Structure formats: structure tokens, C-alpha cells
XYZ file of C-alpha atoms in Angstrom:
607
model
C -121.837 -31.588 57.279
C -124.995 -33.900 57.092
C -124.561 -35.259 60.720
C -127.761 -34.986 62.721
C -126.549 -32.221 65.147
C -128.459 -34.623 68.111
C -125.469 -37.354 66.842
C -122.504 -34.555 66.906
C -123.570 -32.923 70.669
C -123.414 -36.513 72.010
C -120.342 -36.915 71.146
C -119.637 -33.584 72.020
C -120.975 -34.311 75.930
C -118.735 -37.812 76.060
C -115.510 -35.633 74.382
C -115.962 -32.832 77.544
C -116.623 -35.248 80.018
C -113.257 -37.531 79.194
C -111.644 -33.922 79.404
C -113.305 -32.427 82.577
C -113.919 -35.152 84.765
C -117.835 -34.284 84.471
C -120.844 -33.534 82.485
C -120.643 -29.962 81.520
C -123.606 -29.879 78.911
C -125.797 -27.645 80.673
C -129.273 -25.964 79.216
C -126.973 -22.733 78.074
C -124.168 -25.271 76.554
C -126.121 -27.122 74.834
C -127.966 -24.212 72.980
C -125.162 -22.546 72.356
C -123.733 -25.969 70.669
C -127.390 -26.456 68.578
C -126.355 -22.242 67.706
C -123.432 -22.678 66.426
C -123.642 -26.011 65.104
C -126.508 -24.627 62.773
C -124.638 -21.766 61.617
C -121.592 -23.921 60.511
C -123.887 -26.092 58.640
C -125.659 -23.522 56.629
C -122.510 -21.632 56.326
C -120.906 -24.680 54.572
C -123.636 -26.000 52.370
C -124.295 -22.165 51.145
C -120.740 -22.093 50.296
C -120.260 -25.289 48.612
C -122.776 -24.248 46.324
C -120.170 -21.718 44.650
C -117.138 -23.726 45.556
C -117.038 -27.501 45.386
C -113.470 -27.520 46.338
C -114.252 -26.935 49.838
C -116.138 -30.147 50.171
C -112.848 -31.094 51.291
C -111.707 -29.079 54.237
C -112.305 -30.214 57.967
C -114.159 -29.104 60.868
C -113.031 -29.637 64.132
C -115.203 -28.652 67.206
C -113.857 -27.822 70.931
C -110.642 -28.393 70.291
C -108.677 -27.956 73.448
C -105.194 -26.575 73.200
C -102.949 -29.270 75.044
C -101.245 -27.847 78.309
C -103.845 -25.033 78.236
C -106.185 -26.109 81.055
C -109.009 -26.251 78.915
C -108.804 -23.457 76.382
C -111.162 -24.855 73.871
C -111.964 -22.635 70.307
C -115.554 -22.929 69.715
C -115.134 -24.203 65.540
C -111.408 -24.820 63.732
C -111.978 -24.933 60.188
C -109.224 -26.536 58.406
C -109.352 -25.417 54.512
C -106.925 -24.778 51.508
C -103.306 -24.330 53.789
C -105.720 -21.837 55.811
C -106.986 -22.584 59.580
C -110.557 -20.461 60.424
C -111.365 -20.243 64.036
C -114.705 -19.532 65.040
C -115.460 -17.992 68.266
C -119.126 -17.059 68.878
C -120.814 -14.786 71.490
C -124.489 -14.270 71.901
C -124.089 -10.655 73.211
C -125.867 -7.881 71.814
C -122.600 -6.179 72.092
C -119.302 -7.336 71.250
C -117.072 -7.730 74.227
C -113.428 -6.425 74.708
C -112.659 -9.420 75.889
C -114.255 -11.724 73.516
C -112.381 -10.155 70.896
C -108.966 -10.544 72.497
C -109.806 -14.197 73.228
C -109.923 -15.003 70.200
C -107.292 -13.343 68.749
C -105.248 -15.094 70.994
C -106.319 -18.357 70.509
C -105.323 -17.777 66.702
C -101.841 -16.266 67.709
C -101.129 -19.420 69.735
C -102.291 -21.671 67.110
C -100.021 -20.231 64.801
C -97.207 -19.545 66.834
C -97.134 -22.736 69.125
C -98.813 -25.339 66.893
C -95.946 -27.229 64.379
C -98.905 -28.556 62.037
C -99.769 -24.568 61.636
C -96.848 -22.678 61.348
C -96.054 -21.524 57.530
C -99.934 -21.368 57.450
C -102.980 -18.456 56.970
C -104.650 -18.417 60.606
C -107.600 -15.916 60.561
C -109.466 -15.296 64.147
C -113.201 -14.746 63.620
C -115.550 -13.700 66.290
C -118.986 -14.049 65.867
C -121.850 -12.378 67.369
C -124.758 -14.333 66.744
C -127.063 -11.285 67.115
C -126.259 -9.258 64.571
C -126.859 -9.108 61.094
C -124.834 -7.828 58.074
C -120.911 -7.226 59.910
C -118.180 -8.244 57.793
C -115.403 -6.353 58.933
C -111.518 -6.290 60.811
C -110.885 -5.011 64.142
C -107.215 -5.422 65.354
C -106.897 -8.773 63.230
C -109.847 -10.459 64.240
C -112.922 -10.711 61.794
C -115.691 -9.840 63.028
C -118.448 -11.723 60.993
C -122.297 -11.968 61.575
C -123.666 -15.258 60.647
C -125.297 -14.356 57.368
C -121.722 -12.804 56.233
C -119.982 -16.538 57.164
C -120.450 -18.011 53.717
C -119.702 -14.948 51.817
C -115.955 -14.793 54.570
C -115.346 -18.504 52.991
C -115.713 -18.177 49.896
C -113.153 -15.728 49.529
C -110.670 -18.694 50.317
C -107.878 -19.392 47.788
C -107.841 -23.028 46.150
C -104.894 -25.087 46.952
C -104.174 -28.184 48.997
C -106.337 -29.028 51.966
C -105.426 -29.665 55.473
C -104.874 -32.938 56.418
C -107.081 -33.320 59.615
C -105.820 -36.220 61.170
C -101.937 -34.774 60.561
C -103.339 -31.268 61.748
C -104.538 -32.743 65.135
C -101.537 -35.390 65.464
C -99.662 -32.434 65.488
C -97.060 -31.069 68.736
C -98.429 -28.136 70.565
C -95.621 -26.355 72.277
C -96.347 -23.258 74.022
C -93.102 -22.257 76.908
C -94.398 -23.100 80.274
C -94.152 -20.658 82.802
C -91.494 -20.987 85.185
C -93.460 -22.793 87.811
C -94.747 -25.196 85.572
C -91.662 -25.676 84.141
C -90.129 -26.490 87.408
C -93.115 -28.973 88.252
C -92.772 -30.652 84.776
C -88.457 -30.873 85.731
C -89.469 -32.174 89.089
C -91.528 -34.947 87.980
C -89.476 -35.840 85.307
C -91.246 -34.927 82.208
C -90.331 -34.101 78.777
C -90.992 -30.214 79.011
C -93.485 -29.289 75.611
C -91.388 -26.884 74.269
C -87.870 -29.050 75.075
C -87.128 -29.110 71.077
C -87.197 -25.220 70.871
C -85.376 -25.066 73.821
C -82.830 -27.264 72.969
C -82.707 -25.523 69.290
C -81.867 -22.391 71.214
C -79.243 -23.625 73.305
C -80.609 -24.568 76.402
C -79.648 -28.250 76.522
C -76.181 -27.349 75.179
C -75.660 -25.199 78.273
C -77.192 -27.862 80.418
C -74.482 -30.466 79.156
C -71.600 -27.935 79.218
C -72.261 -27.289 82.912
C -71.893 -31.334 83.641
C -69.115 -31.652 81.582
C -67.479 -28.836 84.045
C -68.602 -30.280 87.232
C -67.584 -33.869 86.449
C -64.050 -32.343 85.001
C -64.009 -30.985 89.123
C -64.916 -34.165 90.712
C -62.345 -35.970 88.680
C -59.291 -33.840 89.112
C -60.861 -32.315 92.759
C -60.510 -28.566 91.765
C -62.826 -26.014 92.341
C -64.678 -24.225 89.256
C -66.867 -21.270 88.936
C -69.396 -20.999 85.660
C -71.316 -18.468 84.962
C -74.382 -18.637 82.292
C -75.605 -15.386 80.969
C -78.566 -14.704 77.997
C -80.985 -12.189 77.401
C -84.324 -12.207 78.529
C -86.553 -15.308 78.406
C -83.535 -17.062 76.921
C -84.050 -19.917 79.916
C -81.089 -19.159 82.182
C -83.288 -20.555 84.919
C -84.511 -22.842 83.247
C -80.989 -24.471 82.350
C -80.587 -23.965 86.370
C -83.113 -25.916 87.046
C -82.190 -29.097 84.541
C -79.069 -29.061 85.651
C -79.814 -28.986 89.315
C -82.340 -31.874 88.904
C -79.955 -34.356 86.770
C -77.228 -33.577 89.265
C -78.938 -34.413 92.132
C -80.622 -37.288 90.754
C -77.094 -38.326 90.052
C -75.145 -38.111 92.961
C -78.067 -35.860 95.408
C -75.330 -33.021 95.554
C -76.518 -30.129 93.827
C -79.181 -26.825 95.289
C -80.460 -24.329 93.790
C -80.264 -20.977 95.449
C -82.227 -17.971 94.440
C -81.637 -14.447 96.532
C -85.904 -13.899 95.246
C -87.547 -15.105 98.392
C -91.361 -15.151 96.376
C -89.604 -17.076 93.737
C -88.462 -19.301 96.117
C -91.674 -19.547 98.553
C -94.066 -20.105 95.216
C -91.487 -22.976 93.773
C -91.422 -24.778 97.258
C -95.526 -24.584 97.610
C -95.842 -25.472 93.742
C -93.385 -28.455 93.833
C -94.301 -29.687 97.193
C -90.479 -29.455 98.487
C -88.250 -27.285 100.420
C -85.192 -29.410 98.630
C -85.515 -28.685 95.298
C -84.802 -24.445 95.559
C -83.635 -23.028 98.585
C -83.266 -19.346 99.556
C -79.968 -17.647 98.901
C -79.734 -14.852 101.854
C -80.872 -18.619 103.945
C -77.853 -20.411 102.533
C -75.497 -17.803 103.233
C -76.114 -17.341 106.697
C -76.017 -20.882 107.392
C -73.057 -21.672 105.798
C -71.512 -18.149 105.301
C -71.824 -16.858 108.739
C -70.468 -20.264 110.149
C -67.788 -22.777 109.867
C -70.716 -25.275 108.652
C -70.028 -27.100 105.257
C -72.762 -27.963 102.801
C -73.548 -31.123 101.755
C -73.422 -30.080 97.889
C -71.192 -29.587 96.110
C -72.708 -28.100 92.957
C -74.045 -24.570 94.140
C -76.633 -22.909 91.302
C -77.471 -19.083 92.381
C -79.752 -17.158 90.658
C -79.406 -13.334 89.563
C -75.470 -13.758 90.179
C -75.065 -9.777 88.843
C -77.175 -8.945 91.748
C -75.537 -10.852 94.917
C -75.011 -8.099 97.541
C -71.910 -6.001 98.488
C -69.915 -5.721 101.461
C -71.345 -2.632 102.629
C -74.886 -3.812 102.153
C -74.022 -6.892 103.812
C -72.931 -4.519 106.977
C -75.468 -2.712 106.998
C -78.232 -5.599 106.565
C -76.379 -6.994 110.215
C -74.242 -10.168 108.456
C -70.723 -9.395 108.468
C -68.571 -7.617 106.425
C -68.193 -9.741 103.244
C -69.962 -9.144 100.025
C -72.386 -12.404 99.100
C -69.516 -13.773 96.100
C -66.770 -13.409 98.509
C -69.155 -15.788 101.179
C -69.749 -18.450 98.692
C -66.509 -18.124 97.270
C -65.242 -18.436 101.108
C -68.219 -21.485 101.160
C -66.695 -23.271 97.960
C -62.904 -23.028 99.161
C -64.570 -25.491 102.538
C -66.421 -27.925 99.973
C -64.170 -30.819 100.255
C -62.352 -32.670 97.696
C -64.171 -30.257 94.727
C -66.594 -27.927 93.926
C -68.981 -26.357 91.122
C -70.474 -23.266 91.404
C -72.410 -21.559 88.709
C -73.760 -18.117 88.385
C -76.999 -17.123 86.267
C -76.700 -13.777 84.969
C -79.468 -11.890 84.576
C -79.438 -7.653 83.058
C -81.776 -5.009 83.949
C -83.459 -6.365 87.233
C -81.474 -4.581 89.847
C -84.309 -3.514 91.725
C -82.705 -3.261 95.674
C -80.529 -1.121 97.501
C -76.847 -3.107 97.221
C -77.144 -4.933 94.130
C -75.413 -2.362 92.301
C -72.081 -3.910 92.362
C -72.473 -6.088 89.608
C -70.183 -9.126 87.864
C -66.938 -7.200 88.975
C -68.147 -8.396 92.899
C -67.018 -11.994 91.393
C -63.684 -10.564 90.179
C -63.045 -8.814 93.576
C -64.174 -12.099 95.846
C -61.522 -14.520 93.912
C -58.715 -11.851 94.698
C -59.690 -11.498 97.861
C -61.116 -15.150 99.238
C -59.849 -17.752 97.022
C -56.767 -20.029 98.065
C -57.149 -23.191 96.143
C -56.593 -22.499 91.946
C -60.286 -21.952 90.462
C -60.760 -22.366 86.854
C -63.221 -19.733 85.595
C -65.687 -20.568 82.813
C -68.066 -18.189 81.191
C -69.712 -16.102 78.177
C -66.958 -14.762 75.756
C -68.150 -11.117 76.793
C -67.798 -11.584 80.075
C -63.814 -13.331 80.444
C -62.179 -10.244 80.468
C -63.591 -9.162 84.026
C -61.903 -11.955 85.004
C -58.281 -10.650 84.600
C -55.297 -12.320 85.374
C -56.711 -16.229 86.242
C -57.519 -19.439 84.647
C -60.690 -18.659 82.318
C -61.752 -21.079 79.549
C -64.486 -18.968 77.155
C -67.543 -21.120 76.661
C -70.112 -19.626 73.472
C -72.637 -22.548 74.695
C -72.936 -20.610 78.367
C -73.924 -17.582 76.392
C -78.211 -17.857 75.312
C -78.580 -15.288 72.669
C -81.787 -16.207 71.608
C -85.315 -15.898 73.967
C -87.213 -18.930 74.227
C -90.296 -16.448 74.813
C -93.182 -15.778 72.323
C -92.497 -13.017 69.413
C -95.123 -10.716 71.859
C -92.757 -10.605 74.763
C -89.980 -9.540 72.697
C -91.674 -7.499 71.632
C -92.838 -6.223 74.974
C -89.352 -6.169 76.651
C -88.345 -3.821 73.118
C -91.415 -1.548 74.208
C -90.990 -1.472 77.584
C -86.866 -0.276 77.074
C -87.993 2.194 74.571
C -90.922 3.565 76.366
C -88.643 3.924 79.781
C -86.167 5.643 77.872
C -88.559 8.491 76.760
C -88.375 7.110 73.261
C -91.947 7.193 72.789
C -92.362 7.258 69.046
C -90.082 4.305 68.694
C -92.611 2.841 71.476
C -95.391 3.633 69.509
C -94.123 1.555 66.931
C -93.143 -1.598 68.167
C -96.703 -1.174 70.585
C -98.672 -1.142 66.685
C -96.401 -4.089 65.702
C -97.889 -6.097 68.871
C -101.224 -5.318 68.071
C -100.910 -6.786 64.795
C -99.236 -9.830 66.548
C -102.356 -10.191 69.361
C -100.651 -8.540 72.093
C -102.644 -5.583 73.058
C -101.381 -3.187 75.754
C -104.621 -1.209 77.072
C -105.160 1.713 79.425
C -107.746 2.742 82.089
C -108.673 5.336 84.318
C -111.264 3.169 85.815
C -110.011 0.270 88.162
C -113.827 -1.777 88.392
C -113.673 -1.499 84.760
C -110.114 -3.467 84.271
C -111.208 -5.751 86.770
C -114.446 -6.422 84.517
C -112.740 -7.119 81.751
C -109.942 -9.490 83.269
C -112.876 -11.416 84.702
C -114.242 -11.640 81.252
C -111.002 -12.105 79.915
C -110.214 -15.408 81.176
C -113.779 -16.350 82.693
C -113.857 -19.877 80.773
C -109.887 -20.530 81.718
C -109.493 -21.881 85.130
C -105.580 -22.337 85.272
C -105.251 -18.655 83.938
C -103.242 -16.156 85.577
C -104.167 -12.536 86.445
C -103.726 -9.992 88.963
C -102.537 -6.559 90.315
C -99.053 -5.349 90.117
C -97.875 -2.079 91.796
C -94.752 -0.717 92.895
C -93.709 -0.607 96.522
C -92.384 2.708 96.532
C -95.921 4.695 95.563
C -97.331 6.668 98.495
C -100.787 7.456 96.617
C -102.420 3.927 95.991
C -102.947 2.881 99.464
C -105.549 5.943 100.126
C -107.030 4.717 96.840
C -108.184 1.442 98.053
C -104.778 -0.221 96.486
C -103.145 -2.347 99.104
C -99.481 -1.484 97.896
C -98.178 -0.324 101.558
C -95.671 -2.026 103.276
C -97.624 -3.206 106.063
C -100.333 -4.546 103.447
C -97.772 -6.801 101.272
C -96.281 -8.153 104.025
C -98.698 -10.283 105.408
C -99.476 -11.720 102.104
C -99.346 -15.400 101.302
C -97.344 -15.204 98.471
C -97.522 -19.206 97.348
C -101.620 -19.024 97.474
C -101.682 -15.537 95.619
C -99.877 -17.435 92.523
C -100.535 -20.787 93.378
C -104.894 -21.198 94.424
C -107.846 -20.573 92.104
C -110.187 -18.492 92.198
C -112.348 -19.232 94.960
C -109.362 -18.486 97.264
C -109.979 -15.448 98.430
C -106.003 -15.114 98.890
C -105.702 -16.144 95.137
C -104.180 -13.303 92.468
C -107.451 -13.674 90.376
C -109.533 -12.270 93.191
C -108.372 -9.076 92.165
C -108.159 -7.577 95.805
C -104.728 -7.707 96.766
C -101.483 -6.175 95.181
C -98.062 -7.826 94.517
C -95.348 -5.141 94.150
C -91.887 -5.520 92.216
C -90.019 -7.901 94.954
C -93.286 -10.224 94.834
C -93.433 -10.625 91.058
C -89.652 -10.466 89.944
C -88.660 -13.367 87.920
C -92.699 -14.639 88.287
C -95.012 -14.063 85.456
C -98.852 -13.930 84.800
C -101.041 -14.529 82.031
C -102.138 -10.544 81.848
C -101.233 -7.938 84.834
C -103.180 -5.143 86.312
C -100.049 -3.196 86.151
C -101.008 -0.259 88.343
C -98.835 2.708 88.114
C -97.777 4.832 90.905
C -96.175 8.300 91.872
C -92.961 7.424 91.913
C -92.234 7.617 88.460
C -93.853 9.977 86.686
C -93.778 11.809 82.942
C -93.185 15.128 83.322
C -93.631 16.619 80.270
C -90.457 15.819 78.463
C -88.843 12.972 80.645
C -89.447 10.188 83.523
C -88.600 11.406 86.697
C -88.430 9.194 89.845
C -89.129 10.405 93.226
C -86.112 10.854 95.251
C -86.697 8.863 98.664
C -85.002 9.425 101.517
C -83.297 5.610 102.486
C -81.730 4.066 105.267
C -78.935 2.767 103.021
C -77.634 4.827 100.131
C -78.404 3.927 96.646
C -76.048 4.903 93.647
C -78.968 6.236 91.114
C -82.230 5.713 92.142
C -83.656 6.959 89.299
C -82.233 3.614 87.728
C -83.642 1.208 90.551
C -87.211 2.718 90.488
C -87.271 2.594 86.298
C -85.881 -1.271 86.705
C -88.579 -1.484 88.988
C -90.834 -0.519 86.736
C -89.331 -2.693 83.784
C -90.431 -5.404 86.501
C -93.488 -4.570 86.603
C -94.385 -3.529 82.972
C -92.871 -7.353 82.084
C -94.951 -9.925 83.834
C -97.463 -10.770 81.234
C -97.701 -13.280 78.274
C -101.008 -12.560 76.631
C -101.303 -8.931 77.085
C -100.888 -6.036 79.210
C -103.138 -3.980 81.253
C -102.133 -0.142 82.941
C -104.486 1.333 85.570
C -103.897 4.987 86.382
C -105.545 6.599 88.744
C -107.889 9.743 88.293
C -105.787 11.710 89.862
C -104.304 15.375 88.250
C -100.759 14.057 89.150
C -101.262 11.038 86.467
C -102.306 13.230 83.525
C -99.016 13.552 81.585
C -98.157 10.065 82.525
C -101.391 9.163 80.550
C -100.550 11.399 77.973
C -96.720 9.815 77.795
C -98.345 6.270 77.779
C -101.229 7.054 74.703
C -98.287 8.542 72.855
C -96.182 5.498 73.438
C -99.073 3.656 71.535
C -100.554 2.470 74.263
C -104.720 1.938 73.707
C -107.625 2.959 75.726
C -109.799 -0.024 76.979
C -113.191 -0.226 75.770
C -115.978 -1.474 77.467
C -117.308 -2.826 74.248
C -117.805 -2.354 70.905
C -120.899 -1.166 69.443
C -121.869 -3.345 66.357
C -121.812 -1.512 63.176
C -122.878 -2.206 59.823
C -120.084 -2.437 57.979
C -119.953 -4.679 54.825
């Protein structure tokens, strides 16, 4: 607290350049650092005064959270089993965005930080302009700098925080998919491999060896399946498994029917071995007498393989996709393995509807040699009549995903549904838990504030979402058309920063449901269409005239919206347009709990 603040911003210049590779103490950094550097100081000493027993908390300055790319709180103050982090602004206004920064810093401290859990976390924001504001707003404090000391002081006694345990500690946030996939590829310890094996995830990896060397050694053919609900890691267990397999013996693929999926894995990992396309592997091997080399086969989305009369109609033959690979496994010599990730709610194409009794249907149909089936408890009796062994370690019950996106999966189901005061709920509940869900009429203005949102975060993720099947957005200056999406890079939208003009973050292009399935962003501009509209008393989708016939529609355009509405980790953003057609769909959304975006807030004198 007596440190010359000359002594504390040279170290602070050597900390960012170990971090960033340069010197990023600029005029307006530096300032800023002198700012709030002062204000901590007199903050402290003002409060110490009153309460000696804070003489021994901590203060730790631009931390960065590890695996973040560079997410840096400006002040942690460690105290009394509490955690303060200070975030100031020098705006004369205080900034939508600033204030959902912060609050998520302090959600992913708590949630993802093992030397914080069981521990207070209060996010303060404050704007060094003002004078006299000492007050909540959607649980961040917003606290001038004259009102610091008198925020502290309200602190209970107890036992300090250790700071050399506190910053020893694991931070363990879920990667994304990709970087999950990168971290498999390259062999590293994922962050959050403890939670995931606590949840089951490295259980079902080891069950799924077990299986496959069982095959090699007594040369039969098995089929496993591996179901869980959302976010539970089903691809991730994929993944592992694929990677140790072929490490072992170089006779494993993954196959994924999600072409973007596939396209953004190949770019990201720098391989075309790793994850291969599943409509690709089919007609190679399906179509032909050709025999892969593997011979364990992981497919994605298993629930969703296509039917026979898709299959026709798409030009490749007359089988369904299980009865190919079954066909495909019954050539594998010696043995096979073939596993089947089962996803629920994502049926978003025309001949997908079939579901997990395709599988039944191909092993009547296909299979000659005796396969052993192995899968979920609730899912042997589809299997009637053969050899099926009931595995509880196949079955991932519990998501791997942050409390928000449960939370958001619970909203989105009840909100789809037309259960919008349930929605309404659980949308209140995420506010409390730093997941706001915001809506705009005005497009420039959610583009502001994403750009705001994440201006200091360079390996962020944002962009536009939309569904395909809209006809209004395209006249709107919302590239959502057919003809627009298709010449898309898909790898560079997800993959390049910023200053690709290709990049998501650009803000100027529009990935619809079949681009983001099974992808996910750090916040979506989730832009809603006319193909699904409120009408008063119920969702209705528009009826489209299609070249192949679809069972319900109305189900396949609201999965395609559960798609959509799903994407994001930190928080969700809707865009309708100002269109007439849109009003009860706003009015459907606001009573779902859903929040109008600000542009700012004005600062008030509240004390």
C-alpha cells in the first residue's frame, strides 16, 4: 500500500510485456494505471483507519485469467474469505458493456477458479467520473471512487485470503470444442480434465477401449453407442478416444455428418486426418466395394444419420446411412468398433427424422457376422432380440457446461414451448448468475455493443446467427440467403481475428443453423427471422414448400431455432427487425424475460 506507484507500473510494464510479447504501456495505459492505482491506495489507507483487520488482505493487479487470451481484471482484492474485483472506466457514462464485463469476469472467477469457489465474489465497476454512486445493478456494484472505502468497510472479519495459495490456484474454464480438439491433438492435459473426468467423461473414454480391444482380441464386430445430455462431452469423449486409438495402433476416424464442424476442426488442427466428413466416408466406402483402413469408426449425431428415402432422393443409393456403415463394418476385416454419439434435439434437416430405431432396422437388415451391441440402459430395448450388454458409464447425465448454459438450454426449451412465464423465470435466475439475454430493434446498436463487449479480448468470439429459412433479412442488409452463405469461408469466419475481413467478429456476414450446429461463440447476434413467429398465443413456423417431404416442420424450424438460440457462453444477444411482422415476437420474447439493451446507463446518485 506504501509502494511508490513509479515502482508498481514498472513492474506492471515488465509483467505485460512477458505476457504480450510487447510493450503495451502506452500514454492512455499508463494514466489509467497512475488512476486507478491512486484510488486503491486512498481507498485502503481511508479504510484501515476504521478497520485494522484489513491490513491483511491482498491486492493483486492485472491478473490475467489463464486460457483466457488475455482477460485481465483491472484490481482483485483478496480480503476476509471475500474476492473484490475492480473494474474501472473513465466514461462519463457507464457502458452496457463495461458492466457485463465485469460481471463476467466475477462469474468466472467464482465458477472456474478452485481457490474461489465456496467464496463471496462481488463485481465492482467503477466510473472514475462520478461522484457519490454506491449502488447494484444486475449484481455488479457500481461504486464511485469516494464510495470505495465506505464499499470495504462493510466487509465481515474472518480469515484472510492466502495470496500466494489464491494465485497458485487451477483455473478451469471448459474449452470450446475447437480448442478442445487442438489441446487433444497436441497432447495436452485439457484444463478442465478433472471435472470432466468427475462427470464421466474419462469413464466413457476407457469403456469404449475396453470394447474395442475385447473386438480385436476375439475378432467380432461391436457397435457402442454413447448418449448424454447437452454439453455433457459426447464429442469430446469422441475425440479422446479417437486420438489414443490412433496413437495406438493409427486405426481409428472420426466422422461427423456437420460439414462446418468438420471444415473449422481440419483448418483449426492443421489436418484433414484427425475428423473426416461423414456423407465423404460413406460414399467412398459405402457406395463402393473399398475397405477402410480403420477399424474403429466414431460418427457424430448417430440419431441423425439419414434414411433410405433421403438417401434416394439425395442421388446415393437406396440404403439408409446405419445400414451403409453397418454394410462398411461387416467388410472391416478380422474386427471392428463402431460407436455412435447420440445427440437430442438437433434434428435440423430434411431425413434425419428417423432416429435410433434406423440402427435397429440396419442390423436386421445388413448384418451377417454376430454384433454385440453396447449402449445407455435407456436405449437397449430398441435393440430387441440381439446381443446387448447395458453400459451406465456410456450414459453422461451430467453437462460439463457452465451453470449459465444450463440454464440457457432450460430457457430456450421453455421459451420454444410457449411456456413463457416459466421462461421468465429461469431468464431472472441467469441474470443473477451473469448471463444476460438482451434485445434490440436496432442492428448498429448490437453491433456497438459487441465491439465494446469484447474490445480488450482478442481470442473472443462473436458474430451473427440467422436462420436459413427467413425470406425477410436478405432485403434488410442481412446476408442469410442461400446464395450469400454459400460462398462463405467457414474455417476463417470462426477461425481469423479481427482484421480478417472474412472473420465472425467483423460483424458483416451471417452463419445460419447448418454453419453453427455443434460450434459455439462467446456471445451471438442471434437474428431472428420470419419463419417462426409468435402469434399471439403460440409459435408458428412457416410452412415451406420442399423438394423432399419433411414429417413436422414445425419441429425442424423450432430445432433450428434451439440451434441458434444455443451458441453462446457469456451471454445472448436477439436482433429483431423493425418490421410490423416482428411485434408480437418482441412482445413473446420481453415476456419470456428477455431485457432490452441499453445504450448506457445514465449515472445516478444513489447512496
Amino acid at each position: 500500500m506504501n509502494t511508490p506507484n513509479s515502482v508498481v507500473q514498472s513492474h506492471l510494464e515488465s509483467h505485460l510485456t512477458g505476457l504480450l510479447g510487447f510493450n503495451s504501456s502506452s500514454g492512455k495505459q499508463a494514466s489509467a494505471w497512475e488512476e486507478e492505482l491512486n484510488l486503491v491506495q486512498i481507498a485502503l489507507r481511508e479504510v484501515s483507519i476504521s478497520r485494522p483487520d484489513l491490513l491483511d488482505w491482498s491486492v493483486v493487479l492485472e491478473y490475467e485469467l489463464p486460457l483466457e487470451g488475455g482477460r485481465r481484471p483491472d484490481v482483485i482484492v483478496l480480503g476476509h474469505e471475500t474476492i473484490y474485483i475492480f473494474e474501472f472506466k473513465q466514461d462519463h457514462q457507464i457502458q452496457r458493456s463495461a458492466l457485463d464485463q465485469v460481471s463476467a469476469y466475477g462469474r468466472d472467477i467464482a465458477e472456474y477458479h478452485s481457490e474461489s469457489h465456496e467464496k463471496k465474489v462481488f463485481s465492482c465497476l467503477i466510473p472514475t467520473r462520478s461522484l457519490d454512486l454506491l449502488y447494484e445493478e444486475d449484481s455488479v456494484h457500481i461504486i464511485s471512487p469516494n464510495r470505495i472505502s465506505a464499499f470495504l468497510d462493510l466487509a465481515q472479519s474472518g480469515i484472510p485470503i492466502d495470496r500466494e495459495t489464491w494465485l497458485n490456484g487451477d483455473y478451469a474454464p471448459l474449452p470450446t470444442l475447437i480448442a478442445a480438439a487442438k489441446m487433444i491433438f497436441n497432447h495436452e492435459r485439457l484444463p478442465a480434465i478433472k471435472r470432466a473426468e468427475s462427470l464421466g467423461v474419462g469413464k466413457a473414454v476407457e469403456r469404449l477401449k475396453e470394447i474395442s480391444e475385447n473386438a480385436k482380441k476375439e475378432g467380432c464386430k461391436t457397435l457402442a453407442f454413447v448418449a448424454g445430455v447437452p454439453g455433457a462431452g459426447k464429442t469430446l469423449v469422441g475425440l479422446q478416444y479417437v486420438y489414443e486409438k490412433s496413437h495406438e495402433s493409427g486405426s481409428a476416424v472420426f466422422l461427423s455428418g456437420n460439414g462446418p464442424l468438420v471444415e473449422v476442426l481440419s483448418d483449426a488442427l492443421k489436418s484433414k486426418v484427425f475428423v473426416k466428413d461423414l456423407h465423404a466416408f460413406v460414399k467412398t466406402y459405402g457406395l463402393t466395394l473399398k475397405t477402410p483402413l480403420q477399424h474403429v469408426v466414431v460418427f457424430d449425431e448417430a440419431q441423425r444419420a439419414w434414411d433410405a428415402a433421403y438417401m434416394e432422393f439425395k442421388g446415393k443409393g437406396n440404403l439408409s446411412e446405419p445400414e451403409i456403415l453397418i454394410s462398411i463394418g461387416e467388410r472391416i476385416p478380422n474386427w471392428a468398433s463402431l460407436v455412435g454419439l447420440i445427440g437430442h434435439g438437433q434434428e435440423i434437416n430434411s431425413g434425419e427424422e428417423a432416429g435410433m430405431e434406423g440402427w435397429n432396422s440396419a442390423l436386421d437388415s445388413k448384418a451377417t457376422s454376430d454384433w454385440k451391441i453396447f449402449a445407455p440402459p435407456r436405449y437397449s430395448n430398441i435393440f430387441q432380440n440381439k446381443d446387448v450388454t447395458e453400459v451406465p458409464d456410456l450414459d453422461l447425465t451430467k453437462t460439463l457446461r457452465s451453470r449459465q448454459a444450463e440454464f440457457l438450454h432450460e430457457w430456450v426449451g421453455n421459451m420454444l414451448e410457449g411456456r413463457l412465464a416459466s421462461a421468465a423465470k429461469i431468464a431472472d435466475s441467469m441474470r443473477g448468475q451473469s448471463y444476460p439475454i438482451f434485445l434490440t430493434r436496432n442492428l448498429e446498436q448490437a453491433k456497438k455493443y459487441l465491439h465494446a463487449r469484447y474490445e480488450n479480448h482478442p481470442t473472443s468470439r462473436y458474430g451473427m446467427l440467422a436462420s436459413a429459412k427467413d425470406k425477410s433479412l436478405s432485403a434488410l442488409g442481412i446476408p442469410n440467403s442461400f446464395q450469400e452463405t454459400k460462398v462463405m469461408k467457414i474455417a476463417r469466419w470462426y477461425n481469423s481475428g479481427v482484421e480478417d475481413e472474412k472473420s465472425c467478429k467483423q460483424l458483416n456476414s451471417v452463419m445460419t443453423e447448418f454453419g453453427c450446429q455443434g460450434l459455439e461463440l462467446d456471445m451471438a447476434l442471434m437474428i431472428w427471422g420470419d419463419d417462426f413467429l409468435w402469434n399471439g398465443n403460440e409459435w408458428k413456423a412457416r410452412l415451406a414448400r420442399t423438394q423432399f417431404p419433411q414429417h413436422d416442420q414445425h419441429q425442424i424450424r423450432l430445432n433450428s431455432y434451439r440451434v441458434l438460440l444455443t451458441r453462446s457462453r457469456d451471454g445472448l444477444l436477439i436482433h429483431l427487425p423493425q418490421l410490423e411482422l416482428f411485434d408480437k415476437t418482441e412482445e413473446a420474447l420481453l415476456a419470456a424475460g428477455v431485457r432490452f439493451l441499453p445504450e448506457s446507463l445514465e449515472l445516478s446518485l444513489v447512496s
